[in-house]
mmCIF file of C-alpha atoms in Angstrom:
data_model
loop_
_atom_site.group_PDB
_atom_site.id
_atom_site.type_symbol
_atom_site.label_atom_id
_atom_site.label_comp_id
_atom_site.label_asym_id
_atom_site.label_seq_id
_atom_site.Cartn_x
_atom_site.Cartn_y
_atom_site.Cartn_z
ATOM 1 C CA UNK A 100 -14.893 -31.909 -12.280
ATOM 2 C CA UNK A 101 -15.599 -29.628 -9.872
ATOM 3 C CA UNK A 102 -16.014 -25.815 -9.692
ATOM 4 C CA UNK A 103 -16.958 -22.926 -7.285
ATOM 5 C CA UNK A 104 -19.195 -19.782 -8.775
ATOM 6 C CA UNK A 105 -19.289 -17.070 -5.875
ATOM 7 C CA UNK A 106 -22.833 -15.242 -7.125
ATOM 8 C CA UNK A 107 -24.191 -12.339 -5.479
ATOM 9 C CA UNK A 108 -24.373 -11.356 -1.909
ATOM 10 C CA UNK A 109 -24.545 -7.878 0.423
ATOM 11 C CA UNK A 110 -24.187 -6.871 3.645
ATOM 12 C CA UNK A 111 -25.640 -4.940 6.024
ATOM 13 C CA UNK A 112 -24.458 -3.279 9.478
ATOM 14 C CA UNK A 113 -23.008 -0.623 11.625
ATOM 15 C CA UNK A 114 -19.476 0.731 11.499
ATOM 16 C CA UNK A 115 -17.551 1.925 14.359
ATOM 17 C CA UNK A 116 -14.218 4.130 13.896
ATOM 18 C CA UNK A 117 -11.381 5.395 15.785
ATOM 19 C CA UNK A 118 -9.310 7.184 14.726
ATOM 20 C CA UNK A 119 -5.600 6.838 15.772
ATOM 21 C CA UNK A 120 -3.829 9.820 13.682
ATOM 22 C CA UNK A 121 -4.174 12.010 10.911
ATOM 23 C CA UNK A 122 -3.291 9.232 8.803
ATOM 24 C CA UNK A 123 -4.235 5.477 10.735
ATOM 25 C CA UNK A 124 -8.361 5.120 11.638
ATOM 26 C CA UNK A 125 -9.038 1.707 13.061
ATOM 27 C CA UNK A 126 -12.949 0.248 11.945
ATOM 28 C CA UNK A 127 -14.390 -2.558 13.327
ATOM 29 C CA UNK A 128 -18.310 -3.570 11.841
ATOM 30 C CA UNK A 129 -20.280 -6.246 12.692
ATOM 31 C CA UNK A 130 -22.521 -7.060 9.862
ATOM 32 C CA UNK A 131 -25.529 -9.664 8.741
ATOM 33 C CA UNK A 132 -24.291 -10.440 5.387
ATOM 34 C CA UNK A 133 -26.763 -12.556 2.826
ATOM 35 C CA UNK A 134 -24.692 -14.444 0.308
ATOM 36 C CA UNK A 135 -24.892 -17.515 -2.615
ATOM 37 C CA UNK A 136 -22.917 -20.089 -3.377
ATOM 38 C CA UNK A 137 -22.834 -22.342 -6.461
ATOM 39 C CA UNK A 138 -20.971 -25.456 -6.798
ATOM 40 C CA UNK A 139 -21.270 -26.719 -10.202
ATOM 41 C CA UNK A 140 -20.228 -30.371 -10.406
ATOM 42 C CA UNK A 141 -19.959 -32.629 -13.745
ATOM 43 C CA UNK A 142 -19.399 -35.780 -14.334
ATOM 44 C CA UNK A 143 -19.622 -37.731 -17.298
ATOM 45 C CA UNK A 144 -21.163 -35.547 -19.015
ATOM 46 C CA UNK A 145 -24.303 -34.387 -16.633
ATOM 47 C CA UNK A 146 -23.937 -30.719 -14.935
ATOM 48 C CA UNK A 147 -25.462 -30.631 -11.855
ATOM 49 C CA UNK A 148 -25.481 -27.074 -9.734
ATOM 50 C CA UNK A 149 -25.661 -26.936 -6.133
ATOM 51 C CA UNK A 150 -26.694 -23.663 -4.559
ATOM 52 C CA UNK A 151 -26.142 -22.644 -1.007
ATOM 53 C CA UNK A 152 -27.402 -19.317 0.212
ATOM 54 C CA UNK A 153 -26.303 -18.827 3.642
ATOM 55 C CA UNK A 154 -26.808 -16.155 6.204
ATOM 56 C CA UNK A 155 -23.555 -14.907 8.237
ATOM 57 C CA UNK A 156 -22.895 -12.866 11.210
ATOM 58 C CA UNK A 157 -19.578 -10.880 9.952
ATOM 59 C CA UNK A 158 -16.976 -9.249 12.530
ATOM 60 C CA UNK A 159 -14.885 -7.402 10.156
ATOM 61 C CA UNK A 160 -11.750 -5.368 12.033
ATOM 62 C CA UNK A 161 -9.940 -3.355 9.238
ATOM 63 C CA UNK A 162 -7.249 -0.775 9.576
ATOM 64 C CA UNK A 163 -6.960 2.715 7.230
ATOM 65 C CA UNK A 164 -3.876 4.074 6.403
ATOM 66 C CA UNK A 165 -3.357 6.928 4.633
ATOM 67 C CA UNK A 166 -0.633 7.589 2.807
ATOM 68 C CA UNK A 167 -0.922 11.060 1.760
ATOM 69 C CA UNK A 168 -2.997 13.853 2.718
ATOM 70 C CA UNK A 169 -3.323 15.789 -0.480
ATOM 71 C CA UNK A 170 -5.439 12.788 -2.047
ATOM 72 C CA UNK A 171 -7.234 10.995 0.613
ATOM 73 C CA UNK A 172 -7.252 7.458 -0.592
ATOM 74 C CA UNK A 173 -6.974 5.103 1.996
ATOM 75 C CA UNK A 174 -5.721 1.559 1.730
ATOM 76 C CA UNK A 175 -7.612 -0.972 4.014
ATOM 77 C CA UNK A 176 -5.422 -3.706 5.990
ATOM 78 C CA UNK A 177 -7.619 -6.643 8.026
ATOM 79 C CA UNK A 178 -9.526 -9.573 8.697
ATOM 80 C CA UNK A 179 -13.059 -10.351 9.031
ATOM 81 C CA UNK A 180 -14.127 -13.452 10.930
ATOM 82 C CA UNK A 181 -17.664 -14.848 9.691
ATOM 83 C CA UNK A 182 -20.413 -17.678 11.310
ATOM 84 C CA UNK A 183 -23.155 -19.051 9.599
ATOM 85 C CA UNK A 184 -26.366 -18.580 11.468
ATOM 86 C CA UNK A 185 -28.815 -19.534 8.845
ATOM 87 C CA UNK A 186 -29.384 -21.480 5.716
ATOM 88 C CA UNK A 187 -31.714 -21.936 3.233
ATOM 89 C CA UNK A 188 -34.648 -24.203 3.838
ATOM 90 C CA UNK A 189 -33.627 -26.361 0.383
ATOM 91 C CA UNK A 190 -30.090 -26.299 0.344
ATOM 92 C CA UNK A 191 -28.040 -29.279 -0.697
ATOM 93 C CA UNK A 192 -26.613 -30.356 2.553
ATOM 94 C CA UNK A 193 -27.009 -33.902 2.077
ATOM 95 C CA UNK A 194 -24.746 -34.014 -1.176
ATOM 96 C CA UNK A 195 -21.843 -31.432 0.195
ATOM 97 C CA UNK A 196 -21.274 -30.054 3.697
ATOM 98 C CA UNK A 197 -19.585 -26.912 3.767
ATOM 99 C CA UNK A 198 -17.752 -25.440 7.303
ATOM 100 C CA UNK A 199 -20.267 -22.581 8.663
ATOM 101 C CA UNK A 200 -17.019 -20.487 9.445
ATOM 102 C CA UNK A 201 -14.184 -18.801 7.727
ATOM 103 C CA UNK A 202 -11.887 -16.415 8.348
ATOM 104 C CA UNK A 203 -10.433 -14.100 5.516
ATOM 105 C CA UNK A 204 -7.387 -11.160 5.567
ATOM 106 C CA UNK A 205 -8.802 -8.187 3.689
ATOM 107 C CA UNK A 206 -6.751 -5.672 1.421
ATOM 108 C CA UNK A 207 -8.244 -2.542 -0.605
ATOM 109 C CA UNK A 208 -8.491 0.708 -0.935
ATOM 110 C CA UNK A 209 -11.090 3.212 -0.504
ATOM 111 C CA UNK A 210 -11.839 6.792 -1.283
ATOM 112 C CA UNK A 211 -13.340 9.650 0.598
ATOM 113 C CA UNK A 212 -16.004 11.952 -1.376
ATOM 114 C CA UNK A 213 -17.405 15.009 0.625
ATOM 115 C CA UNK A 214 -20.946 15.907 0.234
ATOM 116 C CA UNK A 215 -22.238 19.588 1.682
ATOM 117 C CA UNK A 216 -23.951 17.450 4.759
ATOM 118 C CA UNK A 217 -21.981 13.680 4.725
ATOM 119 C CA UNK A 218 -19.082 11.474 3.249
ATOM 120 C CA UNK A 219 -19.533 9.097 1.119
ATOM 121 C CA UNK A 220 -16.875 6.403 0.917
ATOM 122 C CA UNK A 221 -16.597 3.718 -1.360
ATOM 123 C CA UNK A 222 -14.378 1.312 -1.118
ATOM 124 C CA UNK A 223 -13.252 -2.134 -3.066
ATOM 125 C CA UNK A 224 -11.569 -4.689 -1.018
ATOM 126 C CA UNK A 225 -10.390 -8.680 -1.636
ATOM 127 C CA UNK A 226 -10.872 -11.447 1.015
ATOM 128 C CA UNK A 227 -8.486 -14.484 0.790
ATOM 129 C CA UNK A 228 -10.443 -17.138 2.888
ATOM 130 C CA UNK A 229 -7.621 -18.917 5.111
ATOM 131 C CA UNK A 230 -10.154 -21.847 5.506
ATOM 132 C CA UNK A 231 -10.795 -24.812 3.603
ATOM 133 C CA UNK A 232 -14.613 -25.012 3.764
ATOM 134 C CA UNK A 233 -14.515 -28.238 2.395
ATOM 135 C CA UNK A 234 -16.540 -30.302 4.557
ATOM 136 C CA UNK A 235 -17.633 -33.969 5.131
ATOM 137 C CA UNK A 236 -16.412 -36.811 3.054
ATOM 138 C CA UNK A 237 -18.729 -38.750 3.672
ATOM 139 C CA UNK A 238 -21.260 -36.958 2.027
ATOM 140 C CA UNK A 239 -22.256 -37.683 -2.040
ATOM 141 C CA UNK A 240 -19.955 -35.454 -3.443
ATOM 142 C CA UNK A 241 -18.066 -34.620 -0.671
ATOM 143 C CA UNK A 242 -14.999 -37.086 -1.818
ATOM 144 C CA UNK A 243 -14.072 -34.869 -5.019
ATOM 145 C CA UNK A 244 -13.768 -31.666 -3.407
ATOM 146 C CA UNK A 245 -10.847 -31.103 -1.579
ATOM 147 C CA UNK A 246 -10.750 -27.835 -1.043
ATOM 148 C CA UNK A 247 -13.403 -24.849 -1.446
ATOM 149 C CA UNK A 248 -12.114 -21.379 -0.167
ATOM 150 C CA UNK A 249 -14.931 -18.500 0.125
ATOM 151 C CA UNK A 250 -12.192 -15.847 -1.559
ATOM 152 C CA UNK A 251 -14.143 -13.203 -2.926
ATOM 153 C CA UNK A 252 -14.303 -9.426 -3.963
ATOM 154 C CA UNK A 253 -16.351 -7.083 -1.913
ATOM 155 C CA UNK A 254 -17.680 -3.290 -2.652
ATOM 156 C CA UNK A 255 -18.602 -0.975 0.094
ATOM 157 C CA UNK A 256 -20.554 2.211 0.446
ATOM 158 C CA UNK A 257 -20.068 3.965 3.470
ATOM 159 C CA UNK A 258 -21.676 7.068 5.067
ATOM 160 C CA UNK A 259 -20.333 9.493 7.626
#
């Protein structure tokens, strides 16, 4: 048996806005995002628990829609495109290889809160990974996954 346990992660980065109308802004915001992985495989009774922590370069390009102006929440449309440029010294590569891409479509929804001197704006959005990071076969327990998608739930904070 095989199962995936996305741990803890963050991000960190710039964010660049346009904005189209009063109600579409356009927000691209290339990030370095430090993340963990678990795989916990079992197997006749023995748990073992592989964990990756990988470093990615993130290019997320979201759109904001607003759909009314009396309460400004905004509900976030996009896709973020992600590289691995760094792993952990110790990380089980020899029993699973995982893809160092993916590429997720993002949906939430965020909320403006105005401060005397800034916004903040939080925001909670889901990822559904479109690739199977399921790697090589050939590796020791590469056989009995067949699929691992990076799917995930991501908070924000946001200043402006």
């Amino acid at each position: 048996k095989v199962e995936s346990s996305n741990r803890w992660g963050f991000e960190l980065g710039f964010s660049f806005n346009y904005i189209l109308n009063n109600n579409v802004e356009l927000r691209i915001n290339p990030v370095g995002a430090f993340e963990e992985d678990e795989i916990i495989y079992t197997t006749n009774g023995s748990i073992e628990k592989l964990l990756f922590s990988p470093m990615y370069a993130k290019l997320p390009f979201h759109s904001i829609i607003k759909i009314n102006n009396k309460v400004p929440i905004g509900i976030i449309l996009g896709c973020t495109s992600s590289f691995q440029v760094q792993e952990k010294k110790d990380a089980p590569i020899a029993q699973v290889q995982l893809k160092k891409y993916d590429f997720s479509l993002d949906i939430g929804i965020n909320y403006p809160i105005k401060f005397r001197s800034f916004t903040m704006c939080p925001e909670i959005r889901f990822a559904k990974s479109l690739v199977d990071a399921a790697g090589d076969n050939n590796t020791e327990y590469g056989k009995a996954i067949s699929s691992y998608y990076r799917d995930k739930f991501n908070f924000g904070l946001y200043f402006y």
